[in-house]
């Protein structure tokens, strides 16, 4: 069942239909203008998340988790992904762009290769929805709508920076230092690092916190209430400059 669910999250997508524009002045929409969403699709607009904690693998402590999410935009484009934290050395995530459409009772997801999958859905209320696995009337997850601004939506996912060989100068060409942060749709976050220098020098660490963002700054709040704020700048959809607090120094993180 878990494998079915993991496969299912990759289907949380959004379908965009483009109608070509003729050379004369007809009423056909311009090819570069997205077809407006219908009333059913409008209800999906936003970021939705499902969470299991502790992680359903049975490994890890009470803070381990599995989270899957999808974001539906008003132009019927979307992003989907998952984040999971099992142990300090087991942190996984994935992120993809999709397309989407919906009727009163079904959703249709179009994958990048053109494959379409359809399943049923049912709104419990305005902020909770049952998403049934394609072809099933019993297998579903309940997603909760998240309170995110447009800047925060762009930061959702796992981001990583890596140096290899390790900057210590020790170890061979395969030694490395990695630092990462995970921004979840419910505004929880995991920050951590892992490094491999030699077979006897391997270190890792992580911490939980919460996060928020404006158009230029990101803020992480630690469990003790301490806040760390720094500027950020997107290079493109999968690369972001993260500046140290109060500094011009930055690190470029890549979306995983």
mmCIF file of C-alpha atoms in Angstrom:
data_model
loop_
_atom_site.group_PDB
_atom_site.id
_atom_site.type_symbol
_atom_site.label_atom_id
_atom_site.label_comp_id
_atom_site.label_asym_id
_atom_site.label_seq_id
_atom_site.Cartn_x
_atom_site.Cartn_y
_atom_site.Cartn_z
ATOM 1 C CA UNK A 1 0.000 0.000 0.000
ATOM 2 C CA UNK A 2 2.839 2.427 0.806
ATOM 3 C CA UNK A 3 4.354 1.881 -2.670
ATOM 4 C CA UNK A 4 0.992 2.683 -4.237
ATOM 5 C CA UNK A 5 0.801 5.880 -2.199
ATOM 6 C CA UNK A 6 4.343 6.943 -3.143
ATOM 7 C CA UNK A 7 3.497 6.353 -6.792
ATOM 8 C CA UNK A 8 0.271 8.290 -6.282
ATOM 9 C CA UNK A 9 1.948 11.531 -5.200
ATOM 10 C CA UNK A 10 3.728 11.739 -8.517
ATOM 11 C CA UNK A 11 0.273 11.937 -10.080
ATOM 12 C CA UNK A 12 -0.817 15.049 -8.180
ATOM 13 C CA UNK A 13 -0.496 17.279 -11.232
ATOM 14 C CA UNK A 14 -2.222 20.010 -13.194
ATOM 15 C CA UNK A 15 -3.326 20.027 -16.826
ATOM 16 C CA UNK A 16 -2.940 23.124 -18.998
ATOM 17 C CA UNK A 17 -4.652 23.243 -22.390
ATOM 18 C CA UNK A 18 -3.488 25.708 -25.003
ATOM 19 C CA UNK A 19 -5.633 26.517 -28.008
ATOM 20 C CA UNK A 20 -3.845 27.821 -31.103
ATOM 21 C CA UNK A 21 -4.746 31.251 -32.376
ATOM 22 C CA UNK A 22 -5.713 31.611 -36.015
ATOM 23 C CA UNK A 23 -4.180 34.303 -38.176
ATOM 24 C CA UNK A 24 -7.468 36.244 -38.387
ATOM 25 C CA UNK A 25 -9.443 38.007 -35.633
ATOM 26 C CA UNK A 26 -11.500 35.058 -34.371
ATOM 27 C CA UNK A 27 -12.707 34.377 -30.822
ATOM 28 C CA UNK A 28 -10.232 31.537 -30.396
ATOM 29 C CA UNK A 29 -7.965 32.211 -27.354
ATOM 30 C CA UNK A 30 -4.389 33.226 -28.084
ATOM 31 C CA UNK A 31 -1.995 30.249 -27.974
ATOM 32 C CA UNK A 32 0.067 31.900 -25.272
ATOM 33 C CA UNK A 33 -2.882 32.551 -22.986
ATOM 34 C CA UNK A 34 -3.854 29.674 -20.635
ATOM 35 C CA UNK A 35 -7.440 28.463 -20.687
ATOM 36 C CA UNK A 36 -9.146 29.770 -17.522
ATOM 37 C CA UNK A 37 -9.776 27.261 -14.760
ATOM 38 C CA UNK A 38 -13.332 26.074 -14.201
ATOM 39 C CA UNK A 39 -15.094 26.332 -10.842
ATOM 40 C CA UNK A 40 -13.983 22.829 -9.811
ATOM 41 C CA UNK A 41 -10.342 23.563 -10.572
ATOM 42 C CA UNK A 42 -10.477 26.896 -8.771
ATOM 43 C CA UNK A 43 -11.195 25.089 -5.500
ATOM 44 C CA UNK A 44 -7.855 23.278 -5.838
ATOM 45 C CA UNK A 45 -5.766 26.464 -6.147
ATOM 46 C CA UNK A 46 -3.207 26.541 -3.333
ATOM 47 C CA UNK A 47 -0.736 24.199 -1.623
ATOM 48 C CA UNK A 48 -1.981 20.948 -0.053
ATOM 49 C CA UNK A 49 -0.073 18.551 2.203
ATOM 50 C CA UNK A 50 -0.402 15.065 3.649
ATOM 51 C CA UNK A 51 1.784 14.011 6.577
ATOM 52 C CA UNK A 52 2.647 10.766 8.402
ATOM 53 C CA UNK A 53 4.581 10.970 11.663
ATOM 54 C CA UNK A 54 6.369 8.966 12.932
ATOM 55 C CA UNK A 55 7.532 7.756 9.521
ATOM 56 C CA UNK A 56 5.524 4.747 8.380
ATOM 57 C CA UNK A 57 8.718 2.751 7.778
ATOM 58 C CA UNK A 58 8.917 2.076 11.501
ATOM 59 C CA UNK A 59 12.502 3.347 11.462
ATOM 60 C CA UNK A 60 13.543 6.523 13.254
ATOM 61 C CA UNK A 61 12.203 8.301 16.303
ATOM 62 C CA UNK A 62 8.923 10.092 16.996
ATOM 63 C CA UNK A 63 10.039 13.125 14.975
ATOM 64 C CA UNK A 64 10.582 11.133 11.776
ATOM 65 C CA UNK A 65 8.029 11.879 9.057
ATOM 66 C CA UNK A 66 6.812 11.434 5.494
ATOM 67 C CA UNK A 67 5.122 14.413 3.811
ATOM 68 C CA UNK A 68 3.698 14.680 0.331
ATOM 69 C CA UNK A 69 2.296 17.852 -1.172
ATOM 70 C CA UNK A 70 1.014 19.459 -4.345
ATOM 71 C CA UNK A 71 0.576 23.063 -5.410
ATOM 72 C CA UNK A 72 -2.127 24.052 -7.908
ATOM 73 C CA UNK A 73 -1.820 27.443 -9.597
ATOM 74 C CA UNK A 74 -4.658 29.500 -11.080
ATOM 75 C CA UNK A 75 -3.326 28.924 -14.611
ATOM 76 C CA UNK A 76 -3.617 25.136 -14.092
ATOM 77 C CA UNK A 77 0.105 24.583 -13.723
ATOM 78 C CA UNK A 78 1.282 22.721 -10.636
ATOM 79 C CA UNK A 79 4.186 21.291 -8.661
ATOM 80 C CA UNK A 80 4.256 18.071 -6.665
ATOM 81 C CA UNK A 81 6.720 16.472 -4.322
ATOM 82 C CA UNK A 82 7.513 14.727 -1.084
ATOM 83 C CA UNK A 83 9.886 15.171 1.840
ATOM 84 C CA UNK A 84 10.810 12.520 4.359
ATOM 85 C CA UNK A 85 13.050 12.543 7.402
ATOM 86 C CA UNK A 86 13.736 9.091 8.834
ATOM 87 C CA UNK A 87 17.111 9.372 10.551
ATOM 88 C CA UNK A 88 19.975 11.875 10.429
ATOM 89 C CA UNK A 89 21.374 10.047 7.395
ATOM 90 C CA UNK A 90 18.044 9.210 5.733
ATOM 91 C CA UNK A 91 16.576 12.412 4.318
ATOM 92 C CA UNK A 92 14.860 12.147 0.945
ATOM 93 C CA UNK A 93 12.847 14.480 -1.231
ATOM 94 C CA UNK A 94 11.596 14.886 -4.772
ATOM 95 C CA UNK A 95 9.967 17.733 -6.705
ATOM 96 C CA UNK A 96 8.318 17.824 -10.147
ATOM 97 C CA UNK A 97 6.231 20.123 -12.316
ATOM 98 C CA UNK A 98 2.911 18.745 -13.601
ATOM 99 C CA UNK A 99 -0.339 19.774 -15.311
ATOM 100 C CA UNK A 100 -3.938 19.355 -14.083
ATOM 101 C CA UNK A 101 -7.672 19.456 -14.849
ATOM 102 C CA UNK A 102 -10.825 18.494 -12.911
ATOM 103 C CA UNK A 103 -14.539 17.829 -13.238
ATOM 104 C CA UNK A 104 -17.045 17.763 -10.384
ATOM 105 C CA UNK A 105 -15.836 14.370 -9.132
ATOM 106 C CA UNK A 106 -12.622 13.445 -10.951
ATOM 107 C CA UNK A 107 -9.156 14.832 -11.514
ATOM 108 C CA UNK A 108 -7.006 14.180 -14.562
ATOM 109 C CA UNK A 109 -3.245 14.410 -14.307
ATOM 110 C CA UNK A 110 -1.071 14.750 -17.384
ATOM 111 C CA UNK A 111 2.512 13.595 -16.948
ATOM 112 C CA UNK A 112 5.414 15.140 -18.896
ATOM 113 C CA UNK A 113 5.351 12.239 -21.362
ATOM 114 C CA UNK A 114 1.662 12.858 -22.106
ATOM 115 C CA UNK A 115 0.334 9.934 -20.043
ATOM 116 C CA UNK A 116 -2.944 10.763 -18.301
ATOM 117 C CA UNK A 117 -4.183 9.316 -15.027
ATOM 118 C CA UNK A 118 -7.642 9.922 -13.589
ATOM 119 C CA UNK A 119 -8.967 9.395 -10.075
ATOM 120 C CA UNK A 120 -11.816 10.519 -7.883
ATOM 121 C CA UNK A 121 -11.671 13.271 -5.286
ATOM 122 C CA UNK A 122 -13.995 14.529 -2.568
ATOM 123 C CA UNK A 123 -13.814 17.802 -0.640
ATOM 124 C CA UNK A 124 -14.425 17.320 3.085
ATOM 125 C CA UNK A 125 -14.484 21.102 3.558
ATOM 126 C CA UNK A 126 -12.663 24.070 2.025
ATOM 127 C CA UNK A 127 -9.313 23.074 3.544
ATOM 128 C CA UNK A 128 -9.438 19.249 3.498
ATOM 129 C CA UNK A 129 -9.750 16.946 0.507
ATOM 130 C CA UNK A 130 -9.729 13.184 -0.106
ATOM 131 C CA UNK A 131 -7.562 12.308 -3.103
ATOM 132 C CA UNK A 132 -8.217 8.765 -4.300
ATOM 133 C CA UNK A 133 -5.526 6.752 -6.030
ATOM 134 C CA UNK A 134 -6.268 6.307 -9.768
ATOM 135 C CA UNK A 135 -8.475 3.269 -10.325
ATOM 136 C CA UNK A 136 -9.308 2.847 -6.632
ATOM 137 C CA UNK A 137 -12.469 3.654 -4.681
ATOM 138 C CA UNK A 138 -10.939 2.878 -1.274
ATOM 139 C CA UNK A 139 -7.291 4.008 -1.358
ATOM 140 C CA UNK A 140 -6.995 7.716 -0.516
ATOM 141 C CA UNK A 141 -5.066 10.365 1.372
ATOM 142 C CA UNK A 142 -6.509 13.400 3.102
ATOM 143 C CA UNK A 143 -4.645 16.586 2.167
ATOM 144 C CA UNK A 144 -4.839 19.821 4.159
ATOM 145 C CA UNK A 145 -4.611 23.261 2.539
ATOM 146 C CA UNK A 146 -1.577 25.235 3.719
ATOM 147 C CA UNK A 147 -1.316 28.943 4.490
ATOM 148 C CA UNK A 148 1.551 30.046 2.249
ATOM 149 C CA UNK A 149 2.360 33.191 0.332
ATOM 150 C CA UNK A 150 3.653 33.121 -3.256
ATOM 151 C CA UNK A 151 7.275 33.503 -2.136
ATOM 152 C CA UNK A 152 7.044 30.582 0.297
ATOM 153 C CA UNK A 153 5.517 28.315 -2.354
ATOM 154 C CA UNK A 154 8.686 28.702 -4.467
ATOM 155 C CA UNK A 155 10.885 27.564 -1.552
ATOM 156 C CA UNK A 156 8.996 24.341 -0.795
ATOM 157 C CA UNK A 157 11.207 21.291 -1.236
ATOM 158 C CA UNK A 158 14.703 20.104 -0.382
ATOM 159 C CA UNK A 159 17.713 22.261 -1.316
ATOM 160 C CA UNK A 160 21.351 21.175 -1.148
ATOM 161 C CA UNK A 161 24.862 22.620 -1.458
ATOM 162 C CA UNK A 162 27.865 20.332 -1.926
ATOM 163 C CA UNK A 163 31.647 20.754 -1.879
ATOM 164 C CA UNK A 164 33.868 17.964 -3.208
ATOM 165 C CA UNK A 165 36.618 17.185 -2.421
ATOM 166 C CA UNK A 166 36.059 18.125 1.208
ATOM 167 C CA UNK A 167 37.336 21.680 1.909
ATOM 168 C CA UNK A 168 39.466 20.383 4.804
ATOM 169 C CA UNK A 169 41.966 19.147 2.242
ATOM 170 C CA UNK A 170 41.812 15.666 3.765
ATOM 171 C CA UNK A 171 40.437 12.612 2.052
ATOM 172 C CA UNK A 172 40.446 11.659 -1.579
ATOM 173 C CA UNK A 173 38.505 12.990 -4.565
ATOM 174 C CA UNK A 174 35.308 11.348 -3.302
ATOM 175 C CA UNK A 175 35.346 13.152 0.054
ATOM 176 C CA UNK A 176 32.604 15.757 0.382
ATOM 177 C CA UNK A 177 30.704 18.241 2.520
ATOM 178 C CA UNK A 178 26.953 18.715 2.004
ATOM 179 C CA UNK A 179 24.544 21.077 3.673
ATOM 180 C CA UNK A 180 20.811 21.123 3.048
ATOM 181 C CA UNK A 181 17.518 22.548 4.173
ATOM 182 C CA UNK A 182 13.964 21.292 3.682
ATOM 183 C CA UNK A 183 11.010 23.678 3.557
ATOM 184 C CA UNK A 184 7.749 21.844 4.154
ATOM 185 C CA UNK A 185 4.313 23.084 3.128
ATOM 186 C CA UNK A 186 3.192 23.319 6.777
ATOM 187 C CA UNK A 187 6.105 25.713 7.466
ATOM 188 C CA UNK A 188 8.125 23.176 9.401
ATOM 189 C CA UNK A 189 11.726 22.773 8.317
ATOM 190 C CA UNK A 190 14.766 20.551 8.669
ATOM 191 C CA UNK A 191 18.310 21.894 8.340
ATOM 192 C CA UNK A 192 21.342 19.671 8.345
ATOM 193 C CA UNK A 193 24.683 18.597 6.942
ATOM 194 C CA UNK A 194 26.579 15.432 6.117
ATOM 195 C CA UNK A 195 30.274 15.048 5.396
ATOM 196 C CA UNK A 196 32.563 12.233 4.355
ATOM 197 C CA UNK A 197 36.290 12.811 4.754
ATOM 198 C CA UNK A 198 37.724 9.345 5.295
ATOM 199 C CA UNK A 199 36.229 5.987 6.222
ATOM 200 C CA UNK A 200 36.658 6.896 9.894
ATOM 201 C CA UNK A 201 35.651 10.573 9.570
ATOM 202 C CA UNK A 202 31.978 10.756 8.722
ATOM 203 C CA UNK A 203 29.710 13.281 10.377
ATOM 204 C CA UNK A 204 26.131 14.457 10.085
ATOM 205 C CA UNK A 205 23.667 16.567 12.024
ATOM 206 C CA UNK A 206 20.217 18.063 11.660
ATOM 207 C CA UNK A 207 17.768 20.289 13.502
ATOM 208 C CA UNK A 208 14.056 20.997 13.290
ATOM 209 C CA UNK A 209 12.677 24.518 13.088
ATOM 210 C CA UNK A 210 9.930 26.546 11.422
ATOM 211 C CA UNK A 211 10.301 28.938 8.503
ATOM 212 C CA UNK A 212 8.706 31.840 6.676
ATOM 213 C CA UNK A 213 9.677 34.072 3.756
ATOM 214 C CA UNK A 214 9.024 37.423 2.153
ATOM 215 C CA UNK A 215 10.101 38.414 -1.343
ATOM 216 C CA UNK A 216 13.741 38.897 -0.276
ATOM 217 C CA UNK A 217 14.279 37.369 3.180
ATOM 218 C CA UNK A 218 13.903 33.976 4.815
ATOM 219 C CA UNK A 219 13.465 33.441 8.552
ATOM 220 C CA UNK A 220 14.129 30.236 10.486
ATOM 221 C CA UNK A 221 12.843 29.974 14.051
ATOM 222 C CA UNK A 222 14.597 27.451 16.284
ATOM 223 C CA UNK A 223 12.750 25.478 19.005
ATOM 224 C CA UNK A 224 14.102 27.856 21.683
ATOM 225 C CA UNK A 225 12.563 30.835 19.875
ATOM 226 C CA UNK A 226 15.798 32.180 18.402
ATOM 227 C CA UNK A 227 15.288 33.565 14.895
ATOM 228 C CA UNK A 228 17.823 33.590 12.073
ATOM 229 C CA UNK A 229 17.058 35.847 9.114
ATOM 230 C CA UNK A 230 18.972 36.230 5.875
ATOM 231 C CA UNK A 231 18.420 37.398 2.329
ATOM 232 C CA UNK A 232 17.889 35.079 -0.609
ATOM 233 C CA UNK A 233 17.760 35.445 -4.372
ATOM 234 C CA UNK A 234 16.466 32.970 -6.935
ATOM 235 C CA UNK A 235 18.775 32.368 -9.882
ATOM 236 C CA UNK A 236 16.128 30.187 -11.547
ATOM 237 C CA UNK A 237 13.442 27.741 -10.386
ATOM 238 C CA UNK A 238 16.000 25.208 -9.112
ATOM 239 C CA UNK A 239 18.883 27.385 -7.859
ATOM 240 C CA UNK A 240 18.808 29.917 -5.042
ATOM 241 C CA UNK A 241 21.447 32.113 -3.409
ATOM 242 C CA UNK A 242 21.179 31.954 0.379
ATOM 243 C CA UNK A 243 23.008 34.828 2.088
ATOM 244 C CA UNK A 244 24.427 34.566 5.578
ATOM 245 C CA UNK A 245 22.676 36.765 8.124
ATOM 246 C CA UNK A 246 24.009 40.309 7.849
ATOM 247 C CA UNK A 247 26.607 39.316 5.246
ATOM 248 C CA UNK A 248 27.300 39.534 1.527
ATOM 249 C CA UNK A 249 28.592 35.947 1.575
ATOM 250 C CA UNK A 250 26.228 33.414 0.048
ATOM 251 C CA UNK A 251 25.900 29.763 -0.883
ATOM 252 C CA UNK A 252 24.096 28.522 -3.997
ATOM 253 C CA UNK A 253 21.655 25.710 -3.217
ATOM 254 C CA UNK A 254 20.179 23.366 -5.833
ATOM 255 C CA UNK A 255 16.675 21.919 -5.591
ATOM 256 C CA UNK A 256 16.746 18.143 -5.248
#
